Amino acid sequence: MMDYFNSEAALTHLMMAGILSLVVIGLYGILTRKNLIKIFLSLGVVETAVNILIVALPYRKGGVAPILTGQGMEGFLDPVPQALVLTSIVIGLAITALGLVMAVKFYQHEGHLNIRKMNGLKR
Amino acid sequence: MSRLIVPVKKIFILLLLLALSFSALWIFFSAPAAAERIGDHYISINGSEMGAANIVTAVLGGFRGLDTLGEVTILFLSTTGIGLILSMGGQYFRWLQFRPHAVLTAAIPYLFTAIVFYGVYIIVHGHLSPGGGFQGGAVIATGFMLLFFTDSDHMIKKKAIYISESLSGLSFVILGVLGLVLAGSFLMNFLPHSVRDTGRLLSAGTLPLLSLFIGIKVGAELSGLAQSLIGRKEHKEVDK
């Protein structure tokens, strides 16, 4: 039993469980909530899960951040996913802010945020 | 006949999502590790082409600088769109109605300087330690956001934000084009970047300049974002 907890597989399974639960929570929120702001927040949760996935995938046990400190390059992790996640976080922030501002404007016009009642184009 | 209390539909959605994401994750994690990764290549040529201590910044600003340019463009488009949407219809007023706490009001004149200096430190040391333009810019924007929270009359001029972000974006592109002209490819490191200087403040050629420009641009954009989201103090009553 303790062998399992010390193994690299345990780490992978832990990361998988965390990412899985975040993705499920976020997608569940997107599919079942009716409030626009809650939908955008759920989208943010899924985004976080994807970012964790990208960072966690290339992780090896004993890996260190790819920063030269005079100790040699032993165990350097892949720098590309980390740089890409940085990009992804900033884009996620921009998209979330734009969506929330649109929700605010919609609320000013219509007085509600219920997506079940958003049928203005059908009328 | 009693009504069905169990939300069958929601449970079905939940189970479906669970199965879907589990299978997707299983595929991701069980993929065999590639024999040669692009990251290892970047690490091996970092010394000769960038000379940066922080290889993540070298990837972000140097090897994948074009991606960063695209990302900065997306951020710019988003802030422009937010400004446009918020100014539509003339109903541009202060959304957040609250009085700042006394602790925040008393602390922010001292904290603001410290926060901005910390952001500048993160930006300037982007090629040496964890950090860089985006992180430092976000820290600076945090300082400005706290300032807007405490003193709602305190606004940066819109023109100052536009000028600083346009100039920094333009400088980023100019550095890229200079690399194209002087060194042969877009955003190539054309300033001296010898390995002997790695770890010093003035090293890694164009990387500190690039992270400085990214920092100014992100700081200005996020500050402008916070300013337009917090809005003005005076109300414009809407005609009903």
CSV table of N, CA and C in Angstrom, one decimal, chain B residues 15-145:
chain,number,residue,atom,x,y,z
B,15,LEU,N,-23.2,11.8,-15.2
B,15,LEU,CA,-22.5,10.5,-15.5
B,15,LEU,C,-21.9,10.6,-16.9
B,16,LEU,N,-22.6,11.2,-17.8
B,16,LEU,CA,-22.1,11.3,-19.2
B,16,LEU,C,-20.8,12.1,-19.2
B,17,LEU,N,-20.8,13.2,-18.4
B,17,LEU,CA,-19.6,14.1,-18.4
B,17,LEU,C,-18.4,13.3,-17.8
B,18,LEU,N,-18.7,12.6,-16.7
B,18,LEU,CA,-17.7,11.8,-16.0
B,18,LEU,C,-17.0,10.9,-16.9
B,19,ALA,N,-17.9,10.1,-17.7
B,19,ALA,CA,-17.3,9.1,-18.6
B,19,ALA,C,-16.5,9.8,-19.7
B,20,LEU,N,-17.0,10.9,-20.2
B,20,LEU,CA,-16.4,11.6,-21.3
B,20,LEU,C,-15.0,12.1,-20.9
B,21,SER,N,-15.0,12.8,-19.7
B,21,SER,CA,-13.7,13.4,-19.4
B,21,SER,C,-12.7,12.4,-18.9
B,22,PHE,N,-13.2,11.3,-18.3
B,22,PHE,CA,-12.3,10.3,-17.8
B,22,PHE,C,-11.6,9.6,-19.0
B,23,SER,N,-12.4,9.3,-20.1
B,23,SER,CA,-11.8,8.7,-21.2
B,23,SER,C,-10.8,9.6,-21.9
B,24,ALA,N,-11.1,10.9,-22.0
B,24,ALA,CA,-10.2,11.9,-22.6
B,24,ALA,C,-8.9,12.0,-21.8
B,25,LEU,N,-9.1,12.0,-20.4
B,25,LEU,CA,-7.9,12.1,-19.6
B,25,LEU,C,-7.0,10.9,-19.7
B,26,TRP,N,-7.7,9.7,-19.8
B,26,TRP,CA,-7.0,8.5,-19.9
B,26,TRP,C,-6.1,8.5,-21.1
B,27,ILE,N,-6.7,9.0,-22.2
B,27,ILE,CA,-5.9,9.0,-23.5
B,27,ILE,C,-4.7,9.9,-23.3
B,28,PHE,N,-4.9,11.1,-22.7
B,28,PHE,CA,-3.9,12.1,-22.5
B,28,PHE,C,-2.7,11.5,-21.7
B,29,PHE,N,-3.1,10.8,-20.5
B,29,PHE,CA,-2.0,10.4,-19.6
B,29,PHE,C,-1.3,9.1,-20.1
B,30,SER,N,-2.0,8.3,-20.9
B,30,SER,CA,-1.4,7.1,-21.3
B,30,SER,C,-0.6,7.2,-22.6
B,31,ALA,N,-0.6,8.4,-23.1
B,31,ALA,CA,0.2,8.6,-24.4
B,31,ALA,C,1.7,8.4,-24.1
B,32,PRO,N,2.4,7.6,-24.9
B,32,PRO,CA,3.8,7.4,-24.7
B,32,PRO,C,4.6,8.7,-24.8
B,33,ALA,N,5.6,8.8,-23.9
B,33,ALA,CA,6.4,10.0,-23.9
B,33,ALA,C,7.2,10.0,-25.2
B,34,ALA,N,7.3,11.2,-25.8
B,34,ALA,CA,8.0,11.4,-27.0
B,34,ALA,C,9.5,11.2,-26.8
B,35,ALA,N,10.2,10.7,-27.7
B,35,ALA,CA,11.6,10.5,-27.6
B,35,ALA,C,12.4,11.8,-27.5
B,36,GLU,N,11.9,12.7,-28.4
B,36,GLU,CA,12.6,14.0,-28.4
B,36,GLU,C,11.6,15.1,-28.4
B,37,ARG,N,11.7,16.0,-27.4
B,37,ARG,CA,10.7,17.0,-27.2
B,37,ARG,C,11.3,18.3,-27.6
B,38,ILE,N,10.4,19.2,-28.1
B,38,ILE,CA,10.8,20.5,-28.5
B,38,ILE,C,11.4,21.3,-27.3
B,39,GLY,N,10.9,21.0,-26.1
B,39,GLY,CA,11.4,21.7,-24.9
B,39,GLY,C,12.9,21.5,-24.7
B,40,ASP,N,13.3,20.2,-24.9
B,40,ASP,CA,14.7,19.8,-24.7
B,40,ASP,C,15.6,20.5,-25.7
B,41,HIS,N,15.1,20.7,-26.9
B,41,HIS,CA,15.8,21.4,-27.9
B,41,HIS,C,16.0,22.9,-27.5
B,42,TYR,N,14.9,23.5,-27.0
B,42,TYR,CA,15.0,24.9,-26.5
B,42,TYR,C,16.0,25.0,-25.4
B,43,ILE,N,16.0,24.0,-24.5
B,43,ILE,CA,16.9,24.1,-23.3
B,43,ILE,C,18.4,24.0,-23.8
B,44,SER,N,18.6,23.2,-24.9
B,44,SER,CA,20.0,23.0,-25.3
B,44,SER,C,20.5,24.2,-26.1
B,45,ILE,N,19.6,24.9,-26.9
B,45,ILE,CA,20.1,26.0,-27.6
B,45,ILE,C,19.9,27.3,-26.9
B,46,ASN,N,19.4,27.3,-25.7
B,46,ASN,CA,19.2,28.5,-24.9
B,46,ASN,C,20.5,29.3,-24.7
B,47,GLY,N,21.5,28.5,-24.4
B,47,GLY,CA,22.8,29.2,-24.1
B,47,GLY,C,23.4,30.0,-25.3
B,48,SER,N,23.2,29.4,-26.5
B,48,SER,CA,23.8,30.0,-27.7
B,48,SER,C,22.9,31.1,-28.2
B,49,GLU,N,21.6,30.9,-28.1
B,49,GLU,CA,20.7,31.9,-28.8
B,49,GLU,C,20.1,32.9,-27.9
B,50,MET,N,19.9,32.6,-26.6
B,50,MET,CA,19.3,33.6,-25.7
B,50,MET,C,20.1,34.0,-24.5
B,51,GLY,N,20.8,33.0,-23.9
B,51,GLY,CA,21.6,33.3,-22.7
B,51,GLY,C,20.8,33.7,-21.5
B,52,ALA,N,19.5,33.3,-21.4
B,52,ALA,CA,18.7,33.7,-20.3
B,52,ALA,C,18.8,32.6,-19.2
B,53,ALA,N,18.7,33.0,-17.9
B,53,ALA,CA,18.7,32.1,-16.9
B,53,ALA,C,17.3,31.4,-16.8
B,54,ASN,N,16.3,32.1,-17.0
B,54,ASN,CA,14.9,31.6,-16.9
B,54,ASN,C,14.5,31.2,-18.3
B,55,ILE,N,14.5,29.8,-18.5
B,55,ILE,CA,14.3,29.3,-19.9
B,55,ILE,C,12.8,29.5,-20.3
B,56,VAL,N,11.9,29.6,-19.3
B,56,VAL,CA,10.5,29.8,-19.6
B,56,VAL,C,10.3,31.2,-20.3
B,57,THR,N,11.0,32.2,-19.8
B,57,THR,CA,10.9,33.5,-20.4
B,57,THR,C,11.6,33.5,-21.7
B,58,ALA,N,12.7,32.7,-21.9
B,58,ALA,CA,13.3,32.6,-23.2
B,58,ALA,C,12.4,32.0,-24.2
B,59,VAL,N,11.6,31.0,-23.8
B,59,VAL,CA,10.6,30.4,-24.7
B,59,VAL,C,9.5,31.5,-25.0
B,60,LEU,N,9.1,32.1,-24.0
B,60,LEU,CA,7.9,33.0,-24.1
B,60,LEU,C,8.3,34.3,-25.0
B,61,GLY,N,9.4,34.8,-24.7
B,61,GLY,CA,9.8,36.1,-25.4
B,61,GLY,C,10.6,35.8,-26.7
B,62,GLY,N,11.4,34.7,-26.7
B,62,GLY,CA,12.3,34.5,-27.8
B,62,GLY,C,11.8,33.5,-28.8
B,63,PHE,N,11.8,32.2,-28.4
B,63,PHE,CA,11.5,31.1,-29.3
B,63,PHE,C,10.1,31.2,-29.8
B,64,ARG,N,9.2,31.5,-28.8
B,64,ARG,CA,7.7,31.6,-29.2
B,64,ARG,C,7.2,33.0,-29.1
B,65,GLY,N,8.1,34.0,-29.5
B,65,GLY,CA,7.7,35.4,-29.3
B,65,GLY,C,6.5,35.8,-30.1
B,66,LEU,N,6.3,35.1,-31.3
B,66,LEU,CA,5.2,35.4,-32.2
B,66,LEU,C,3.9,35.1,-31.5
B,67,ASP,N,3.9,33.9,-30.7
B,67,ASP,CA,2.7,33.6,-30.0
B,67,ASP,C,2.3,34.6,-28.9
B,68,THR,N,3.4,35.1,-28.3
B,68,THR,CA,3.2,36.2,-27.3
B,68,THR,C,2.6,37.4,-27.9
B,69,LEU,N,3.1,37.8,-29.1
B,69,LEU,CA,2.5,38.9,-29.8
B,69,LEU,C,1.0,38.7,-30.1
B,70,GLY,N,0.7,37.5,-30.5
B,70,GLY,CA,-0.8,37.2,-30.7
B,70,GLY,C,-1.6,37.3,-29.5
B,71,GLU,N,-1.0,36.8,-28.4
B,71,GLU,CA,-1.7,36.9,-27.1
B,71,GLU,C,-1.9,38.3,-26.6
B,72,VAL,N,-0.9,39.1,-26.8
B,72,VAL,CA,-1.0,40.5,-26.4
B,72,VAL,C,-2.1,41.2,-27.3
B,73,THR,N,-2.2,40.8,-28.6
B,73,THR,CA,-3.2,41.3,-29.5
B,73,THR,C,-4.6,40.9,-29.0
B,74,ILE,N,-4.7,39.7,-28.5
B,74,ILE,CA,-6.0,39.2,-28.0
B,74,ILE,C,-6.4,40.1,-26.8
B,75,LEU,N,-5.4,40.3,-25.9
B,75,LEU,CA,-5.7,41.1,-24.7
B,75,LEU,C,-6.2,42.5,-25.1
B,76,PHE,N,-5.5,43.1,-26.1
B,76,PHE,CA,-5.8,44.4,-26.6
B,76,PHE,C,-7.2,44.4,-27.1
B,77,LEU,N,-7.5,43.4,-27.9
B,77,LEU,CA,-8.9,43.4,-28.5
B,77,LEU,C,-9.9,43.3,-27.5
B,78,SER,N,-9.7,42.5,-26.4
B,78,SER,CA,-10.6,42.3,-25.4
B,78,SER,C,-10.9,43.6,-24.6
B,79,THR,N,-9.8,44.3,-24.3
B,79,THR,CA,-10.0,45.6,-23.5
B,79,THR,C,-10.7,46.6,-24.4
B,80,THR,N,-10.3,46.6,-25.7
B,80,THR,CA,-11.0,47.5,-26.6
B,80,THR,C,-12.5,47.2,-26.7
B,81,GLY,N,-12.8,45.9,-26.8
B,81,GLY,CA,-14.2,45.5,-26.8
B,81,GLY,C,-15.0,45.9,-25.6
B,82,ILE,N,-14.3,45.7,-24.4
B,82,ILE,CA,-15.0,46.0,-23.1
B,82,ILE,C,-15.2,47.5,-23.1
B,83,GLY,N,-14.2,48.3,-23.5
B,83,GLY,CA,-14.5,49.8,-23.5
B,83,GLY,C,-15.6,50.2,-24.4
B,84,LEU,N,-15.7,49.5,-25.5
B,84,LEU,CA,-16.7,49.8,-26.5
B,84,LEU,C,-18.1,49.4,-26.0
B,85,ILE,N,-18.2,48.2,-25.4
B,85,ILE,CA,-19.5,47.7,-24.9
B,85,ILE,C,-20.0,48.6,-23.8
B,86,LEU,N,-19.0,48.9,-22.8
B,86,LEU,CA,-19.4,49.7,-21.7
B,86,LEU,C,-19.9,51.1,-22.0
B,87,SER,N,-19.3,51.6,-23.1
B,87,SER,CA,-19.7,53.0,-23.4
B,87,SER,C,-20.9,53.1,-24.3
B,88,MET,N,-21.4,51.9,-24.7
B,88,MET,CA,-22.6,51.9,-25.6
B,88,MET,C,-23.9,52.3,-24.8
B,89,GLY,N,-24.7,53.1,-25.4
B,89,GLY,CA,-26.0,53.4,-24.8
B,89,GLY,C,-25.9,54.5,-23.7
B,90,GLY,N,-24.8,55.0,-23.4
B,90,GLY,CA,-24.6,56.1,-22.5
B,90,GLY,C,-24.9,55.8,-21.0
B,91,GLN,N,-25.0,54.5,-20.7
B,91,GLN,CA,-25.3,54.1,-19.3
B,91,GLN,C,-24.0,53.7,-18.6
B,92,TYR,N,-23.1,54.6,-18.6
B,92,TYR,CA,-21.8,54.2,-18.1
B,92,TYR,C,-21.6,54.8,-16.7
B,93,PHE,N,-21.9,54.0,-15.7
B,93,PHE,CA,-21.8,54.6,-14.3
B,93,PHE,C,-21.1,53.6,-13.4
B,94,ARG,N,-21.1,53.9,-12.2
B,94,ARG,CA,-20.4,53.1,-11.2
B,94,ARG,C,-21.2,51.9,-10.8
B,95,TRP,N,-20.8,50.7,-11.2
B,95,TRP,CA,-21.5,49.5,-10.8
B,95,TRP,C,-21.4,49.2,-9.3
B,96,LEU,N,-20.2,49.3,-8.8
B,96,LEU,CA,-20.0,48.8,-7.5
B,96,LEU,C,-20.3,49.9,-6.5
B,97,GLN,N,-21.3,49.7,-5.7
B,97,GLN,CA,-21.7,50.7,-4.7
B,97,GLN,C,-21.3,50.2,-3.4
B,98,PHE,N,-20.1,50.8,-2.9
B,98,PHE,CA,-19.7,50.4,-1.6
B,98,PHE,C,-18.8,51.5,-1.1
B,99,ARG,N,-18.6,51.5,0.2
B,99,ARG,CA,-17.6,52.4,0.8
B,99,ARG,C,-16.4,51.6,1.2
B,100,PRO,N,-15.2,52.0,0.8
B,100,PRO,CA,-14.0,51.2,1.1
B,100,PRO,C,-13.8,51.2,2.6
B,101,HIS,N,-13.2,50.1,3.1
B,101,HIS,CA,-12.9,50.0,4.5
B,101,HIS,C,-11.8,50.9,4.9
B,102,ALA,N,-11.8,51.3,6.2
B,102,ALA,CA,-10.8,52.2,6.7
B,102,ALA,C,-9.4,51.7,6.6
B,103,VAL,N,-9.3,50.4,6.8
B,103,VAL,CA,-7.9,49.8,6.7
B,103,VAL,C,-7.3,49.9,5.3
B,104,LEU,N,-8.2,49.7,4.3
B,104,LEU,CA,-7.7,49.8,2.9
B,104,LEU,C,-7.4,51.2,2.6
B,105,THR,N,-8.3,52.1,3.0
B,105,THR,CA,-8.0,53.6,2.7
B,105,THR,C,-6.7,54.1,3.4
B,106,ALA,N,-6.5,53.6,4.6
B,106,ALA,CA,-5.3,54.1,5.3
B,106,ALA,C,-4.0,53.5,4.7
B,107,ALA,N,-4.1,52.2,4.3
B,107,ALA,CA,-2.9,51.5,3.9
B,107,ALA,C,-2.5,51.7,2.5
B,108,ILE,N,-3.4,52.1,1.6
B,108,ILE,CA,-3.1,52.1,0.2
B,108,ILE,C,-2.1,53.1,-0.2
B,109,PRO,N,-2.0,54.3,0.4
B,109,PRO,CA,-0.9,55.3,0.0
B,109,PRO,C,0.5,54.7,0.2
B,110,TYR,N,0.6,53.8,1.2
B,110,TYR,CA,2.0,53.2,1.4
B,110,TYR,C,2.1,52.0,0.6
B,111,LEU,N,1.0,51.2,0.5
B,111,LEU,CA,1.0,49.9,-0.2
B,111,LEU,C,1.2,50.1,-1.7
B,112,PHE,N,0.6,51.2,-2.2
B,112,PHE,CA,0.6,51.4,-3.7
B,112,PHE,C,2.0,51.4,-4.2
B,113,THR,N,2.9,52.2,-3.6
B,113,THR,CA,4.3,52.3,-4.1
B,113,THR,C,5.0,51.0,-4.0
B,114,ALA,N,4.7,50.2,-2.9
B,114,ALA,CA,5.4,49.0,-2.7
B,114,ALA,C,4.9,48.0,-3.8
B,115,ILE,N,3.6,48.0,-4.0
B,115,ILE,CA,3.1,47.0,-5.0
B,115,ILE,C,3.6,47.3,-6.4
B,116,VAL,N,3.7,48.6,-6.8
B,116,VAL,CA,4.2,49.0,-8.1
B,116,VAL,C,5.7,48.6,-8.2
B,117,PHE,N,6.4,48.9,-7.1
B,117,PHE,CA,7.8,48.6,-7.2
B,117,PHE,C,8.1,47.1,-7.3
B,118,TYR,N,7.3,46.3,-6.6
B,118,TYR,CA,7.4,44.9,-6.7
B,118,TYR,C,7.1,44.4,-8.1
B,119,GLY,N,6.0,45.0,-8.7
B,119,GLY,CA,5.7,44.6,-10.1
B,119,GLY,C,6.9,45.0,-11.0
B,120,VAL,N,7.5,46.1,-10.8
B,120,VAL,CA,8.6,46.5,-11.7
B,120,VAL,C,9.8,45.5,-11.5
B,121,TYR,N,10.0,45.1,-10.2
B,121,TYR,CA,11.1,44.2,-9.9
B,121,TYR,C,10.8,42.9,-10.6
B,122,ILE,N,9.6,42.4,-10.6
B,122,ILE,CA,9.3,41.1,-11.3
B,122,ILE,C,9.5,41.2,-12.8
B,123,ILE,N,9.1,42.4,-13.4
B,123,ILE,CA,9.3,42.6,-14.8
B,123,ILE,C,10.8,42.6,-15.2
B,124,VAL,N,11.5,43.4,-14.4
B,124,VAL,CA,12.9,43.6,-14.7
B,124,VAL,C,13.8,42.3,-14.6
B,125,HIS,N,13.4,41.5,-13.6
B,125,HIS,CA,14.1,40.2,-13.4
B,125,HIS,C,13.4,39.0,-14.1
B,126,GLY,N,12.6,39.4,-15.1
B,126,GLY,CA,11.9,38.3,-15.8
B,126,GLY,C,12.8,37.2,-16.4
B,127,HIS,N,14.0,37.6,-16.9
B,127,HIS,CA,14.9,36.7,-17.6
B,127,HIS,C,15.8,36.0,-16.6
B,128,LEU,N,15.7,36.3,-15.3
B,128,LEU,CA,16.6,35.7,-14.3
B,128,LEU,C,15.9,34.8,-13.4
B,129,SER,N,14.7,35.1,-12.9
B,129,SER,CA,14.0,34.4,-11.9
B,129,SER,C,12.5,34.2,-12.4
B,130,PRO,N,11.7,33.4,-11.7
B,130,PRO,CA,10.3,33.3,-12.1
B,130,PRO,C,9.6,34.6,-12.2
B,131,GLY,N,9.0,34.9,-13.3
B,131,GLY,CA,8.4,36.2,-13.4
B,131,GLY,C,8.5,36.6,-14.9
B,132,GLY,N,8.2,37.9,-15.1
B,132,GLY,CA,8.3,38.4,-16.5
B,132,GLY,C,7.2,39.4,-16.7
B,133,GLY,N,7.0,39.8,-18.0
B,133,GLY,CA,6.1,40.9,-18.3
B,133,GLY,C,4.7,40.7,-17.8
B,134,PHE,N,4.1,39.5,-18.1
B,134,PHE,CA,2.7,39.3,-17.7
B,134,PHE,C,2.5,39.4,-16.2
B,135,GLN,N,3.3,38.7,-15.5
B,135,GLN,CA,3.1,38.6,-14.1
B,135,GLN,C,3.3,40.0,-13.4
B,136,GLY,N,4.4,40.7,-13.8
B,136,GLY,CA,4.7,42.0,-13.2
B,136,GLY,C,3.6,43.0,-13.6
B,137,GLY,N,3.2,42.9,-14.9
B,137,GLY,CA,2.1,43.8,-15.3
B,137,GLY,C,0.8,43.6,-14.5
B,138,ALA,N,0.5,42.3,-14.2
B,138,ALA,CA,-0.7,42.0,-13.4
B,138,ALA,C,-0.5,42.6,-12.0
B,139,VAL,N,0.7,42.5,-11.4
B,139,VAL,CA,0.9,43.0,-10.1
B,139,VAL,C,0.7,44.5,-10.1
B,140,ILE,N,1.3,45.2,-11.1
B,140,ILE,CA,1.1,46.7,-11.1
B,140,ILE,C,-0.4,47.0,-11.3
B,141,ALA,N,-1.1,46.3,-12.1
B,141,ALA,CA,-2.5,46.5,-12.3
B,141,ALA,C,-3.3,46.3,-11.0
B,142,THR,N,-2.8,45.3,-10.2
B,142,THR,CA,-3.5,45.1,-8.8
B,142,THR,C,-3.3,46.4,-8.0
B,143,GLY,N,-2.2,47.0,-8.0
B,143,GLY,CA,-2.0,48.2,-7.3
B,143,GLY,C,-2.9,49.3,-7.7
B,144,PHE,N,-3.0,49.5,-9.0
B,144,PHE,CA,-3.9,50.5,-9.5
B,144,PHE,C,-5.4,50.2,-9.2
B,145,MET,N,-5.7,48.9,-9.2
B,145,MET,CA,-7.1,48.5,-8.9
B,145,MET,C,-7.5,48.9,-7.5
